[in-house]
Every structure is written in C-alpha cells, then in structure tokens.
Short mmCIF file of N, CA and C in Angstrom, two decimals:
data_model
loop_
_atom_site.label_atom_id
_atom_site.label_comp_id
_atom_site.label_asym_id
_atom_site.label_seq_id
_atom_site.Cartn_x
_atom_site.Cartn_y
_atom_site.Cartn_z
N UNK A 1 0.80 -1.26 -0.01
CA UNK A 1 0.03 0.05 -0.07
C UNK A 1 0.64 1.13 -0.05
N UNK A 2 0.57 2.07 -0.98
CA UNK A 2 1.44 3.44 -0.93
C UNK A 2 1.21 4.20 0.21
N UNK A 3 2.22 5.01 0.63
CA UNK A 3 2.34 5.69 2.01
C UNK A 3 1.33 6.87 1.52
N UNK A 4 1.19 7.66 2.54
CA UNK A 4 0.04 9.02 2.58
C UNK A 4 0.59 10.09 3.15
N UNK A 5 1.95 9.93 3.63
CA UNK A 5 2.64 10.90 4.42
C UNK A 5 2.77 12.42 3.83
N UNK A 6 2.86 12.23 2.72
CA UNK A 6 3.12 13.65 1.96
C UNK A 6 1.96 14.47 1.78
N UNK A 7 0.98 14.20 2.39
CA UNK A 7 -0.42 15.28 2.15
C UNK A 7 -0.95 15.16 3.48
N UNK A 8 -1.69 16.15 4.04
CA UNK A 8 -2.54 16.35 5.03
C UNK A 8 -4.09 16.28 4.44
N UNK A 9 -5.21 16.07 5.48
CA UNK A 9 -6.39 16.04 4.95
C UNK A 9 -6.59 17.74 5.41
N UNK A 10 -7.06 18.59 4.19
CA UNK A 10 -7.12 19.94 4.47
C UNK A 10 -7.71 20.18 3.08
N UNK A 11 -8.57 21.57 3.17
CA UNK A 11 -9.27 22.31 2.08
C UNK A 11 -8.15 22.29 0.82
N UNK A 12 -8.71 21.87 -0.26
CA UNK A 12 -7.88 21.70 -1.36
C UNK A 12 -7.22 20.42 -2.08
N UNK A 13 -7.47 19.49 -0.86
CA UNK A 13 -6.99 17.98 -1.22
C UNK A 13 -8.05 17.26 -1.97
N UNK A 14 -7.41 16.65 -2.67
CA UNK A 14 -8.21 15.60 -3.53
C UNK A 14 -8.34 14.34 -2.76
N UNK A 15 -9.44 13.68 -2.50
CA UNK A 15 -9.65 12.50 -1.78
C UNK A 15 -9.75 11.32 -3.24
N UNK A 16 -9.03 10.32 -3.26
CA UNK A 16 -8.96 9.60 -4.56
C UNK A 16 -9.49 8.18 -3.99
N UNK A 17 -10.75 7.57 -4.25
CA UNK A 17 -11.18 6.08 -3.82
C UNK A 17 -10.01 5.27 -3.97
N UNK A 18 -9.72 4.55 -2.80
CA UNK A 18 -8.89 3.28 -2.78
C UNK A 18 -9.55 2.19 -3.86
N UNK A 19 -8.86 1.59 -4.57
CA UNK A 19 -9.50 0.74 -5.78
C UNK A 19 -10.37 -0.34 -5.29
N UNK A 20 -9.93 -0.70 -3.69
CA UNK A 20 -10.94 -1.66 -3.02
C UNK A 20 -11.89 -1.04 -2.62
N UNK A 21 -12.39 0.30 -2.48
CA UNK A 21 -13.56 0.84 -1.84
C UNK A 21 -14.61 0.60 -2.82
N UNK A 22 -15.65 -0.21 -2.23
CA UNK A 22 -16.77 -0.67 -2.92
C UNK A 22 -18.16 0.21 -2.78
N UNK A 23 -18.14 1.15 -1.67
CA UNK A 23 -19.37 1.96 -1.52
C UNK A 23 -19.72 2.43 -2.84
N UNK A 24 -21.07 2.26 -3.45
CA UNK A 24 -21.07 2.75 -4.81
C UNK A 24 -21.27 4.07 -4.59
N UNK A 25 -21.62 4.75 -3.57
CA UNK A 25 -21.50 6.32 -3.45
C UNK A 25 -20.01 7.14 -3.79
N UNK A 26 -19.17 6.15 -3.62
CA UNK A 26 -17.72 6.56 -3.77
C UNK A 26 -16.54 5.75 -4.68
N UNK A 27 -17.24 4.65 -5.28
CA UNK A 27 -16.30 3.85 -6.01
C UNK A 27 -15.73 4.41 -7.00
N UNK A 28 -14.23 4.48 -6.96
CA UNK A 28 -13.61 5.15 -8.28
C UNK A 28 -14.00 7.11 -8.15
N UNK A 29 -14.03 7.14 -7.33
CA UNK A 29 -14.35 8.97 -7.24
C UNK A 29 -13.20 9.51 -6.85
N UNK A 30 -13.28 10.87 -7.39
CA UNK A 30 -12.16 11.88 -6.89
C UNK A 30 -13.01 13.16 -6.43
N UNK A 31 -12.66 13.30 -5.33
CA UNK A 31 -13.38 14.22 -4.17
C UNK A 31 -12.69 15.43 -3.98
N UNK A 32 -13.09 16.49 -4.08
CA UNK A 32 -12.32 17.88 -4.02
C UNK A 32 -12.76 18.32 -2.35
N UNK A 33 -12.03 18.32 -1.41
CA UNK A 33 -12.44 19.03 0.08
C UNK A 33 -12.12 20.24 -0.09
N UNK A 34 -13.44 21.04 0.17
CA UNK A 34 -13.83 22.40 0.23
C UNK A 34 -13.83 23.13 1.70
N UNK A 35 -13.73 22.26 2.56
CA UNK A 35 -13.85 22.72 4.09
C UNK A 35 -13.43 21.36 4.85
N UNK A 36 -12.71 21.71 5.75
CA UNK A 36 -12.43 20.49 6.71
C UNK A 36 -11.96 21.26 8.05
N UNK A 37 -12.48 20.88 9.04
CA UNK A 37 -12.30 21.48 10.55
C UNK A 37 -12.64 20.46 11.58
N UNK A 38 -12.50 20.84 12.81
CA UNK A 38 -12.87 19.81 13.90
C UNK A 38 -14.30 19.16 13.82
N UNK A 39 -15.44 20.03 13.37
CA UNK A 39 -16.44 19.59 13.14
C UNK A 39 -16.81 18.57 12.11
N UNK A 40 -15.88 18.50 11.14
CA UNK A 40 -16.01 17.60 9.89
C UNK A 40 -15.45 18.02 8.57
N UNK A 41 -16.00 17.44 7.55
CA UNK A 41 -15.27 17.70 6.41
C UNK A 41 -16.41 17.85 5.37
N UNK A 42 -16.51 18.69 4.40
CA UNK A 42 -17.30 18.82 3.14
C UNK A 42 -16.33 18.84 1.79
N UNK A 43 -17.21 17.95 0.97
CA UNK A 43 -16.42 17.92 -0.50
C UNK A 43 -17.49 17.61 -1.41
N UNK A 44 -16.74 17.89 -2.85
CA UNK A 44 -17.66 17.43 -3.62
C UNK A 44 -16.86 16.65 -4.83
N UNK A 45 -17.67 15.37 -5.28
CA UNK A 45 -17.25 14.51 -6.04
C UNK A 45 -17.28 14.90 -7.36
N UNK A 46 -16.06 15.05 -8.04
CA UNK A 46 -15.85 15.61 -9.13
C UNK A 46 -16.08 14.88 -10.57
N UNK A 47 -16.31 13.66 -10.81
CA UNK A 47 -16.31 12.85 -11.53
C UNK A 47 -17.50 12.02 -11.84
N UNK A 48 -18.76 12.38 -11.22
CA UNK A 48 -19.94 11.54 -11.50
C UNK A 48 -21.06 12.76 -12.17
N UNK A 49 -21.09 12.69 -13.42
CA UNK A 49 -22.15 13.56 -14.01
C UNK A 49 -23.49 13.13 -13.87
N UNK A 50 -24.25 13.71 -13.84
CA UNK A 50 -25.96 13.54 -13.89
C UNK A 50 -26.54 13.48 -15.04
N UNK A 51 -27.55 12.81 -15.53
CA UNK A 51 -28.36 12.85 -16.61
C UNK A 51 -29.38 14.41 -16.58
N UNK A 52 -28.79 15.03 -15.99
CA UNK A 52 -29.60 16.35 -15.68
C UNK A 52 -28.65 17.69 -16.02
N UNK A 53 -29.61 18.86 -16.55
CA UNK A 53 -28.62 20.03 -16.90
C UNK A 53 -29.30 21.16 -15.80
N UNK A 54 -28.57 22.08 -15.81
CA UNK A 54 -28.80 23.28 -15.01
C UNK A 54 -30.01 23.66 -15.14
N UNK A 55 -30.64 24.16 -16.23
CA UNK A 55 -32.17 24.54 -16.33
C UNK A 55 -33.41 23.50 -16.07
N UNK A 56 -32.85 22.19 -15.77
CA UNK A 56 -33.83 21.52 -15.00
C UNK A 56 -34.05 21.82 -13.64
N UNK A 57 -33.23 22.29 -13.01
CA UNK A 57 -33.32 22.64 -11.61
C UNK A 57 -33.24 23.96 -11.21
N UNK A 58 -33.02 24.80 -12.22
CA UNK A 58 -33.16 26.40 -12.09
C UNK A 58 -33.82 26.80 -13.29
N UNK A 59 -34.95 27.27 -13.51
CA UNK A 59 -35.01 27.55 -14.81
C UNK A 59 -34.68 29.02 -15.04
N UNK A 60 -33.98 29.85 -14.00
CA UNK A 60 -33.58 31.18 -14.53
C UNK A 60 -31.98 30.95 -15.09
N UNK A 61 -31.72 29.82 -15.07
CA UNK A 61 -30.38 29.62 -15.87
C UNK A 61 -30.68 28.72 -17.24
N UNK A 62 -31.76 29.16 -17.84
CA UNK A 62 -32.11 28.40 -19.10
C UNK A 62 -31.37 29.00 -20.19
N UNK A 63 -30.69 29.82 -20.17
CA UNK A 63 -29.79 30.23 -21.41
C UNK A 63 -28.35 29.33 -21.58
N UNK A 64 -28.27 28.49 -20.30
CA UNK A 64 -27.22 27.66 -20.43
C UNK A 64 -27.28 26.20 -20.06
N UNK A 65 -26.78 25.42 -21.17
CA UNK A 65 -27.38 23.77 -20.93
C UNK A 65 -25.83 22.96 -20.32
N UNK A 66 -25.77 23.61 -19.03
CA UNK A 66 -24.60 22.90 -18.52
C UNK A 66 -24.97 21.70 -17.74
N UNK A 67 -24.20 20.55 -17.75
CA UNK A 67 -24.51 19.20 -17.09
C UNK A 67 -24.26 19.68 -15.61
N UNK A 68 -25.14 18.93 -14.66
CA UNK A 68 -25.08 18.84 -13.30
C UNK A 68 -24.22 17.92 -13.02
N UNK A 69 -23.32 17.75 -11.81
CA UNK A 69 -22.74 16.82 -11.37
C UNK A 69 -23.07 16.40 -10.03
N UNK A 70 -22.91 15.29 -9.34
CA UNK A 70 -23.22 14.57 -8.27
C UNK A 70 -22.37 14.69 -7.30
N UNK A 71 -22.64 15.87 -6.37
CA UNK A 71 -21.44 16.10 -5.40
C UNK A 71 -21.20 15.30 -4.42
N UNK A 72 -22.22 14.15 -4.24
CA UNK A 72 -22.13 13.24 -2.97
C UNK A 72 -23.74 13.05 -2.68
N UNK A 73 -23.54 11.92 -1.60
CA UNK A 73 -24.97 11.38 -1.50
C UNK A 73 -25.59 12.31 -0.24
N UNK A 74 -24.97 13.47 0.17
CA UNK A 74 -25.77 14.16 1.43
C UNK A 74 -26.55 15.32 0.40
N UNK A 75 -27.60 15.36 1.12
CA UNK A 75 -28.57 16.71 0.77
C UNK A 75 -28.60 16.91 -0.87
N UNK A 76 -28.79 15.72 -1.61
CA UNK A 76 -29.00 16.21 -3.14
C UNK A 76 -30.02 17.06 -3.52
N UNK A 77 -30.95 17.94 -2.60
CA UNK A 77 -31.40 18.72 -3.08
C UNK A 77 -31.14 20.25 -3.10
N UNK A 78 -29.44 20.05 -2.59
CA UNK A 78 -28.80 21.46 -2.27
C UNK A 78 -27.74 21.39 -4.06
N UNK A 79 -27.58 22.88 -4.15
CA UNK A 79 -26.70 23.27 -5.12
C UNK A 79 -25.62 23.82 -4.78
N UNK A 80 -24.39 23.35 -5.30
CA UNK A 80 -23.11 23.88 -5.00
C UNK A 80 -22.55 24.21 -6.48
N UNK A 81 -21.50 25.15 -6.48
CA UNK A 81 -20.90 25.60 -7.74
C UNK A 81 -19.17 25.56 -7.38
N UNK A 82 -18.60 25.21 -8.21
CA UNK A 82 -17.07 25.57 -8.19
C UNK A 82 -16.79 26.04 -9.55
N UNK A 83 -15.93 27.16 -9.51
CA UNK A 83 -15.54 28.06 -10.34
C UNK A 83 -13.85 28.73 -10.47
N UNK A 84 -13.51 29.41 -11.46
CA UNK A 84 -12.20 29.88 -11.42
C UNK A 84 -11.83 31.36 -11.60
N UNK A 85 -13.29 32.33 -11.30
CA UNK A 85 -12.96 33.45 -11.02
C UNK A 85 -13.63 34.08 -9.96
N UNK A 86 -12.99 33.82 -8.99
CA UNK A 86 -13.64 34.03 -7.47
C UNK A 86 -13.61 35.65 -7.13
N UNK A 87 -12.23 36.20 -7.89
CA UNK A 87 -12.18 37.50 -7.66
C UNK A 87 -12.96 38.22 -8.10
N UNK A 88 -13.78 37.89 -9.08
CA UNK A 88 -15.25 38.83 -9.63
C UNK A 88 -16.40 38.04 -9.24
N UNK A 89 -16.39 37.25 -8.32
CA UNK A 89 -17.85 36.66 -7.67
C UNK A 89 -17.90 37.01 -6.30
N UNK A 90 -18.68 37.74 -5.72
CA UNK A 90 -18.74 38.16 -4.26
C UNK A 90 -19.17 36.87 -3.44
N UNK A 91 -18.44 36.74 -2.50
CA UNK A 91 -18.83 35.57 -1.49
C UNK A 91 -18.01 34.23 -1.77
N UNK A 92 -17.42 34.21 -2.88
CA UNK A 92 -16.40 32.92 -3.33
C UNK A 92 -15.34 32.54 -2.43
N UNK A 93 -15.29 31.38 -2.10
CA UNK A 93 -14.24 31.14 -1.13
C UNK A 93 -12.95 30.17 -1.90
N UNK A 94 -11.97 30.57 -1.79
CA UNK A 94 -10.79 29.92 -2.55
C UNK A 94 -10.66 28.61 -1.82
N UNK A 95 -10.53 27.15 -2.39
CA UNK A 95 -10.86 25.94 -1.90
C UNK A 95 -9.18 25.38 -2.27
N UNK A 96 -8.85 25.86 -3.57
CA UNK A 96 -7.33 25.24 -3.99
C UNK A 96 -6.84 26.54 -5.09
N UNK A 97 -5.80 26.39 -5.37
CA UNK A 97 -5.20 27.29 -6.30
C UNK A 97 -6.21 27.65 -7.23
N UNK A 98 -6.68 28.80 -7.60
CA UNK A 98 -7.57 29.04 -8.92
C UNK A 98 -8.84 28.22 -8.84
N UNK A 99 -9.18 27.81 -7.71
CA UNK A 99 -10.50 27.16 -7.67
C UNK A 99 -11.24 27.58 -6.58
N UNK A 100 -12.53 27.85 -7.00
CA UNK A 100 -13.39 28.67 -5.82
C UNK A 100 -14.68 27.99 -5.68
N UNK A 101 -15.20 28.04 -4.58
CA UNK A 101 -16.48 27.54 -4.29
C UNK A 101 -17.51 28.48 -3.70
N UNK A 102 -18.50 28.30 -4.35
CA UNK A 102 -19.81 29.31 -4.10
C UNK A 102 -19.65 30.58 -4.66
N UNK A 103 -20.57 31.38 -4.11
CA UNK A 103 -20.52 32.78 -4.59
C UNK A 103 -21.79 33.24 -4.77
N UNK A 104 -22.21 34.51 -5.16
CA UNK A 104 -23.55 34.82 -5.47
C UNK A 104 -23.92 34.43 -6.65
N UNK A 105 -25.15 33.70 -6.79
CA UNK A 105 -25.66 33.12 -7.81
C UNK A 105 -26.22 34.23 -9.03
N UNK A 106 -26.48 35.52 -8.55
CA UNK A 106 -27.09 36.39 -9.63
C UNK A 106 -25.65 36.76 -10.36
N UNK A 107 -24.63 36.69 -9.81
CA UNK A 107 -23.06 37.25 -10.43
C UNK A 107 -22.85 36.36 -11.41
N UNK A 108 -23.01 35.04 -10.98
CA UNK A 108 -22.48 33.80 -11.84
C UNK A 108 -23.51 33.74 -13.15
N UNK A 109 -24.74 34.26 -12.88
CA UNK A 109 -25.72 34.01 -14.02
C UNK A 109 -25.22 34.90 -14.81
N UNK A 110 -25.05 36.36 -14.47
CA UNK A 110 -24.65 37.01 -15.37
C UNK A 110 -23.25 37.01 -16.38
N UNK A 111 -22.27 36.43 -15.30
CA UNK A 111 -21.16 35.89 -16.18
C UNK A 111 -21.26 34.91 -16.96
N UNK A 112 -22.48 33.69 -16.95
CA UNK A 112 -22.45 32.89 -17.88
C UNK A 112 -23.28 33.50 -19.06
N UNK A 113 -24.13 34.49 -18.74
CA UNK A 113 -25.04 35.27 -19.95
C UNK A 113 -23.89 35.85 -20.75
N UNK A 114 -22.67 36.69 -20.20
CA UNK A 114 -21.71 37.22 -21.01
C UNK A 114 -20.59 36.38 -21.41
N UNK A 115 -20.79 35.13 -21.45
CA UNK A 115 -19.77 34.05 -21.82
C UNK A 115 -18.59 34.38 -21.15
N UNK A 116 -18.18 34.69 -19.82
CA UNK A 116 -17.02 34.82 -19.18
C UNK A 116 -17.00 33.48 -18.46
N UNK A 117 -18.16 32.76 -18.25
CA UNK A 117 -18.05 31.29 -17.35
C UNK A 117 -18.47 30.33 -18.22
N UNK A 118 -17.89 29.26 -18.72
CA UNK A 118 -18.52 28.32 -19.43
C UNK A 118 -17.93 26.82 -18.66
N UNK A 119 -18.21 25.62 -19.48
CA UNK A 119 -18.14 24.59 -18.55
C UNK A 119 -16.63 24.07 -18.65
N UNK A 120 -15.81 25.08 -19.09
CA UNK A 120 -14.15 24.73 -19.02
C UNK A 120 -14.07 25.46 -17.57
N UNK A 121 -14.63 26.18 -16.88
CA UNK A 121 -14.35 26.95 -15.68
C UNK A 121 -15.48 27.11 -14.82
N UNK A 122 -16.46 26.21 -14.91
CA UNK A 122 -17.53 26.36 -13.83
C UNK A 122 -18.34 24.93 -13.83
N UNK A 123 -18.74 24.62 -12.79
CA UNK A 123 -19.27 23.23 -12.44
C UNK A 123 -20.30 23.52 -11.44
N UNK A 124 -21.91 23.02 -11.70
CA UNK A 124 -22.61 23.01 -10.63
C UNK A 124 -22.65 21.29 -10.09
N UNK A 125 -23.04 21.39 -8.89
CA UNK A 125 -23.37 20.08 -8.35
C UNK A 125 -24.56 20.02 -7.25
N UNK A 126 -25.15 18.88 -7.32
CA UNK A 126 -26.37 18.49 -6.64
C UNK A 126 -25.77 17.57 -5.28
N UNK A 127 -26.08 18.05 -4.28
CA UNK A 127 -25.72 17.41 -3.14
C UNK A 127 -23.95 17.64 -2.75
N UNK A 128 -23.81 16.82 -1.72
CA UNK A 128 -22.13 17.22 -1.45
C UNK A 128 -21.74 15.59 -0.75
N UNK A 129 -20.61 15.61 -0.42
CA UNK A 129 -19.98 14.52 0.52
C UNK A 129 -19.43 14.95 1.94
N UNK A 130 -20.02 14.48 2.81
CA UNK A 130 -19.86 14.91 4.35
C UNK A 130 -19.31 13.98 5.17
N UNK A 131 -18.52 14.34 5.87
CA UNK A 131 -17.95 13.49 6.76
C UNK A 131 -18.15 13.96 8.41
N UNK A 132 -18.74 13.28 9.40
CA UNK A 132 -18.86 13.79 10.88
C UNK A 132 -17.18 14.00 11.37
N UNK A 133 -17.15 14.64 12.51
CA UNK A 133 -15.97 15.06 13.33
C UNK A 133 -15.21 13.27 13.47
N UNK A 134 -13.95 13.35 12.90
CA UNK A 134 -12.99 12.35 12.81
C UNK A 134 -13.29 11.16 11.98
N UNK A 135 -14.52 11.26 11.24
CA UNK A 135 -14.94 10.18 10.53
C UNK A 135 -13.66 10.02 9.25
N UNK A 136 -13.70 11.18 8.59
CA UNK A 136 -12.49 11.18 7.36
C UNK A 136 -11.18 10.57 7.94
N UNK A 137 -10.75 10.87 9.06
CA UNK A 137 -9.73 10.58 9.49
C UNK A 137 -9.67 9.01 9.77
N UNK A 138 -10.74 8.46 10.19
CA UNK A 138 -10.61 7.01 10.35
C UNK A 138 -10.57 6.42 8.92
N UNK A 139 -11.35 6.66 8.01
CA UNK A 139 -11.45 6.40 6.89
C UNK A 139 -10.05 6.26 6.16
N UNK A 140 -9.46 7.24 6.42
CA UNK A 140 -7.75 7.41 6.05
C UNK A 140 -7.04 6.12 6.54
N UNK A 141 -7.36 6.07 7.90
CA UNK A 141 -6.61 5.14 8.80
C UNK A 141 -6.92 3.63 8.25
N UNK A 142 -7.98 3.60 7.80
CA UNK A 142 -8.34 2.12 7.19
C UNK A 142 -8.16 1.98 5.88
N UNK A 143 -7.52 3.09 5.11
CA UNK A 143 -6.93 2.89 3.87
C UNK A 143 -7.97 3.00 2.76
N UNK A 144 -8.86 3.63 2.87
CA UNK A 144 -10.32 3.94 2.04
C UNK A 144 -9.83 4.90 0.76
N UNK A 145 -8.92 5.82 1.30
CA UNK A 145 -8.72 7.06 0.30
C UNK A 145 -7.15 7.23 0.36
N UNK A 146 -6.83 7.59 -1.02
CA UNK A 146 -5.44 8.33 -1.40
C UNK A 146 -5.70 9.89 -1.54
N UNK A 147 -4.42 10.55 -1.06
CA UNK A 147 -4.73 11.98 -0.93
C UNK A 147 -3.79 12.50 -2.40
N UNK A 148 -4.20 13.75 -3.05
CA UNK A 148 -3.36 14.48 -3.68
C UNK A 148 -3.88 15.90 -3.67
N UNK A 149 -3.07 16.71 -3.92
CA UNK A 149 -3.23 18.08 -4.27
C UNK A 149 -4.07 18.64 -5.10
N UNK A 150 -4.89 19.36 -5.03
CA UNK A 150 -6.03 19.65 -6.12
C UNK A 150 -5.39 20.57 -7.05
N UNK A 151 -5.89 20.71 -8.47
CA UNK A 151 -5.48 21.86 -9.26
C UNK A 151 -6.65 22.11 -9.75
N UNK A 152 -6.84 23.48 -10.67
CA UNK A 152 -7.77 23.95 -11.61
C UNK A 152 -7.92 22.64 -12.70
N UNK A 153 -6.63 22.61 -13.35
CA UNK A 153 -6.63 21.55 -14.05
C UNK A 153 -7.40 20.27 -14.18
N UNK A 154 -7.24 19.47 -12.80
CA UNK A 154 -7.93 18.39 -12.23
C UNK A 154 -9.18 18.83 -12.12
N UNK A 155 -9.74 19.57 -11.47
CA UNK A 155 -11.09 19.99 -11.00
C UNK A 155 -11.90 20.16 -12.41
N UNK A 156 -11.61 20.86 -13.41
CA UNK A 156 -12.36 20.88 -14.48
C UNK A 156 -11.73 20.20 -15.85
N UNK A 157 -11.08 19.23 -15.60
CA UNK A 157 -10.93 18.36 -16.75
C UNK A 157 -11.77 17.56 -17.19
N UNK A 158 -11.71 17.09 -18.72
CA UNK A 158 -12.53 16.23 -19.08
C UNK A 158 -11.62 15.18 -19.88
N UNK A 159 -11.92 13.84 -20.15
CA UNK A 159 -13.24 13.55 -19.83
C UNK A 159 -13.41 13.05 -18.38
N UNK A 160 -14.55 13.12 -17.55
CA UNK A 160 -14.56 12.72 -16.42
C UNK A 160 -14.31 11.22 -16.09
N UNK A 161 -14.70 10.58 -16.75
CA UNK A 161 -14.77 9.08 -16.55
C UNK A 161 -13.12 8.53 -16.28
N UNK A 162 -12.18 9.11 -16.93
CA UNK A 162 -10.83 8.84 -17.03
C UNK A 162 -10.07 9.63 -15.86
N UNK A 163 -10.64 10.29 -14.97
CA UNK A 163 -10.28 11.21 -14.00
C UNK A 163 -9.71 10.57 -12.83
N UNK A 164 -10.33 9.62 -12.46
CA UNK A 164 -9.69 8.63 -11.18
C UNK A 164 -8.49 8.14 -11.81
N UNK A 165 -8.14 7.52 -13.03
CA UNK A 165 -6.86 7.02 -13.48
C UNK A 165 -5.87 8.20 -13.54
N UNK A 166 -6.40 9.43 -14.23
CA UNK A 166 -5.59 10.10 -14.48
C UNK A 166 -4.80 10.63 -13.24
N UNK A 167 -5.55 10.82 -12.37
CA UNK A 167 -5.19 11.41 -11.02
C UNK A 167 -4.35 10.38 -10.31
N UNK A 168 -4.41 9.31 -10.46
CA UNK A 168 -3.79 8.26 -9.47
C UNK A 168 -2.39 8.29 -10.52
N UNK A 169 -2.48 7.94 -11.84
CA UNK A 169 -1.22 7.93 -12.51
C UNK A 169 -0.27 9.19 -12.33
N UNK A 170 -0.79 10.46 -12.30
CA UNK A 170 0.11 11.82 -11.98
C UNK A 170 0.63 11.51 -10.58
N UNK A 171 0.22 10.88 -9.81
CA UNK A 171 0.93 10.65 -8.27
C UNK A 171 2.17 9.70 -8.70
N UNK A 172 2.22 8.75 -9.72
CA UNK A 172 3.34 8.15 -9.95
C UNK A 172 3.52 6.75 -8.90
N UNK A 173 4.68 6.16 -9.31
CA UNK A 173 5.02 5.16 -8.41
C UNK A 173 3.88 3.84 -8.26
N UNK A 174 3.45 3.33 -7.07
CA UNK A 174 2.64 2.59 -6.84
C UNK A 174 1.31 2.75 -7.56
N UNK A 175 1.13 4.17 -7.35
CA UNK A 175 -0.23 4.57 -7.81
C UNK A 175 -0.59 4.36 -9.22
N UNK A 176 0.23 4.67 -10.04
CA UNK A 176 0.24 4.60 -11.38
C UNK A 176 -0.07 3.00 -11.55
N UNK A 177 0.34 2.21 -10.85
CA UNK A 177 0.18 0.95 -11.07
C UNK A 177 -1.19 0.41 -10.66
N UNK A 178 -1.87 0.96 -9.55
CA UNK A 178 -3.11 0.84 -8.95
C UNK A 178 -4.29 1.48 -10.05
N UNK A 179 -4.03 2.34 -10.84
CA UNK A 179 -4.73 2.95 -11.78
C UNK A 179 -5.05 2.05 -12.76
N UNK A 180 -4.25 1.19 -13.18
CA UNK A 180 -4.39 0.05 -14.30
C UNK A 180 -5.11 -0.93 -13.71
N UNK A 181 -5.46 -1.00 -12.45
CA UNK A 181 -6.41 -2.23 -12.06
C UNK A 181 -7.98 -2.13 -12.91
N UNK A 182 -8.49 -3.53 -13.18
CA UNK A 182 -9.69 -3.49 -13.79
C UNK A 182 -10.48 -3.19 -12.90
N UNK A 183 -11.45 -2.62 -13.23
CA UNK A 183 -12.89 -2.45 -12.23
C UNK A 183 -13.40 -3.68 -11.56
N UNK A 184 -13.56 -4.63 -12.64
CA UNK A 184 -13.82 -6.05 -11.74
C UNK A 184 -12.66 -7.00 -12.14
N UNK A 185 -12.10 -7.37 -10.96
CA UNK A 185 -10.78 -8.02 -11.44
C UNK A 185 -10.92 -9.51 -11.91
N UNK A 186 -12.43 -9.86 -11.72
CA UNK A 186 -12.81 -11.25 -11.92
C UNK A 186 -12.93 -11.35 -13.68
N UNK A 187 -12.76 -10.00 -14.52
CA UNK A 187 -12.79 -10.13 -15.76
C UNK A 187 -11.35 -10.03 -16.25
N UNK A 188 -10.34 -9.99 -15.44
CA UNK A 188 -9.14 -9.73 -15.82
C UNK A 188 -8.31 -10.94 -16.38
#
C-alpha cells in the first residue's frame, strides 16, 4: 500500500477512492475537499455527471445547457458551484489554487450570460460528500482514500470517466500501477 504521509487532510486536497473501496457512492471517485475542520469535512465528487442539466433545476439559468454533477450522497436537493473567477464573484471561497466554491448566484448567472463562465471553468453540483468529526480520519486510517493536491486543471478536466485513473497516474509510483487495475478483477 502506498504511503500517504506527503499530504494532509485539508481544504484543497483531493480524496481518491482506494481501488478496493466498493461503496457505490464513492467507488472510483475523486472528491475535492472544500472545507475541513474539527466539526467535519465537506467535499464535492468531481467525476459523477448526472443526466440532468442546470435549467432542469433552475429555470433562471435556461440560457445555459450545463450538465449537473453529483457532489455526493448528502442533501441532494442542494446546489453547489465550483469556478475559476472568485475575484469577480462576491462570496466565493478559494478552496485550491485558482478554484473557488460558491458565491453570488446572480453574479454567476450574469457571467454565464456574458460568456465569461462556461463548462471549462464552472461546474454545478447537486448534493455533497460529508464526514462527521473524525470520520474521514478513520477512513484514511483504514486505507479507504489516497490523497493528492487539487489543481484547477484536475477540477475542470474532461473526460470525467478517466479522472480517477489520471489522478492516480499523476501521483506516480505504486499509484500509477493501481490506476491500471480493472474495475472488476474477475474479468482480468
């Protein structure tokens, strides 16, 4: 098992599901941690698109056919956003270098209308991934997750179905080997 000592659980960290993690909510996922403190952890799954588009849940965004992403299994009736222009959107929180979470939705809508924001620098999520105090640390101890530093390139990269493998390969060493494991080892 590769060592995790080079990274800490903190805002801006990527959680990469261990190849053995079979929980259907997190199997082969990459999760961006947006907040981590003594009360718990909040993150968004980056590589689970939904068969829904933004206008399906917000009519006022009807001018943009942006796909929605499943941020996680918690409160799937809530909407979250990641983008790259936090300096122009009030209320945005920088969670990784050049990656911002949240902000004023009216400002976001206007920047979409002006074509400043598009699917290369903006993602909307339904739901989120959450862990109570100490829960994620326990999952790390049991080996459920690998860690990596988040980047704008990873957060907004396509194709989403190759993200898990790409992030592991970028870590190198044993992680690159793990990235090649088949989804169902019985078919190997």
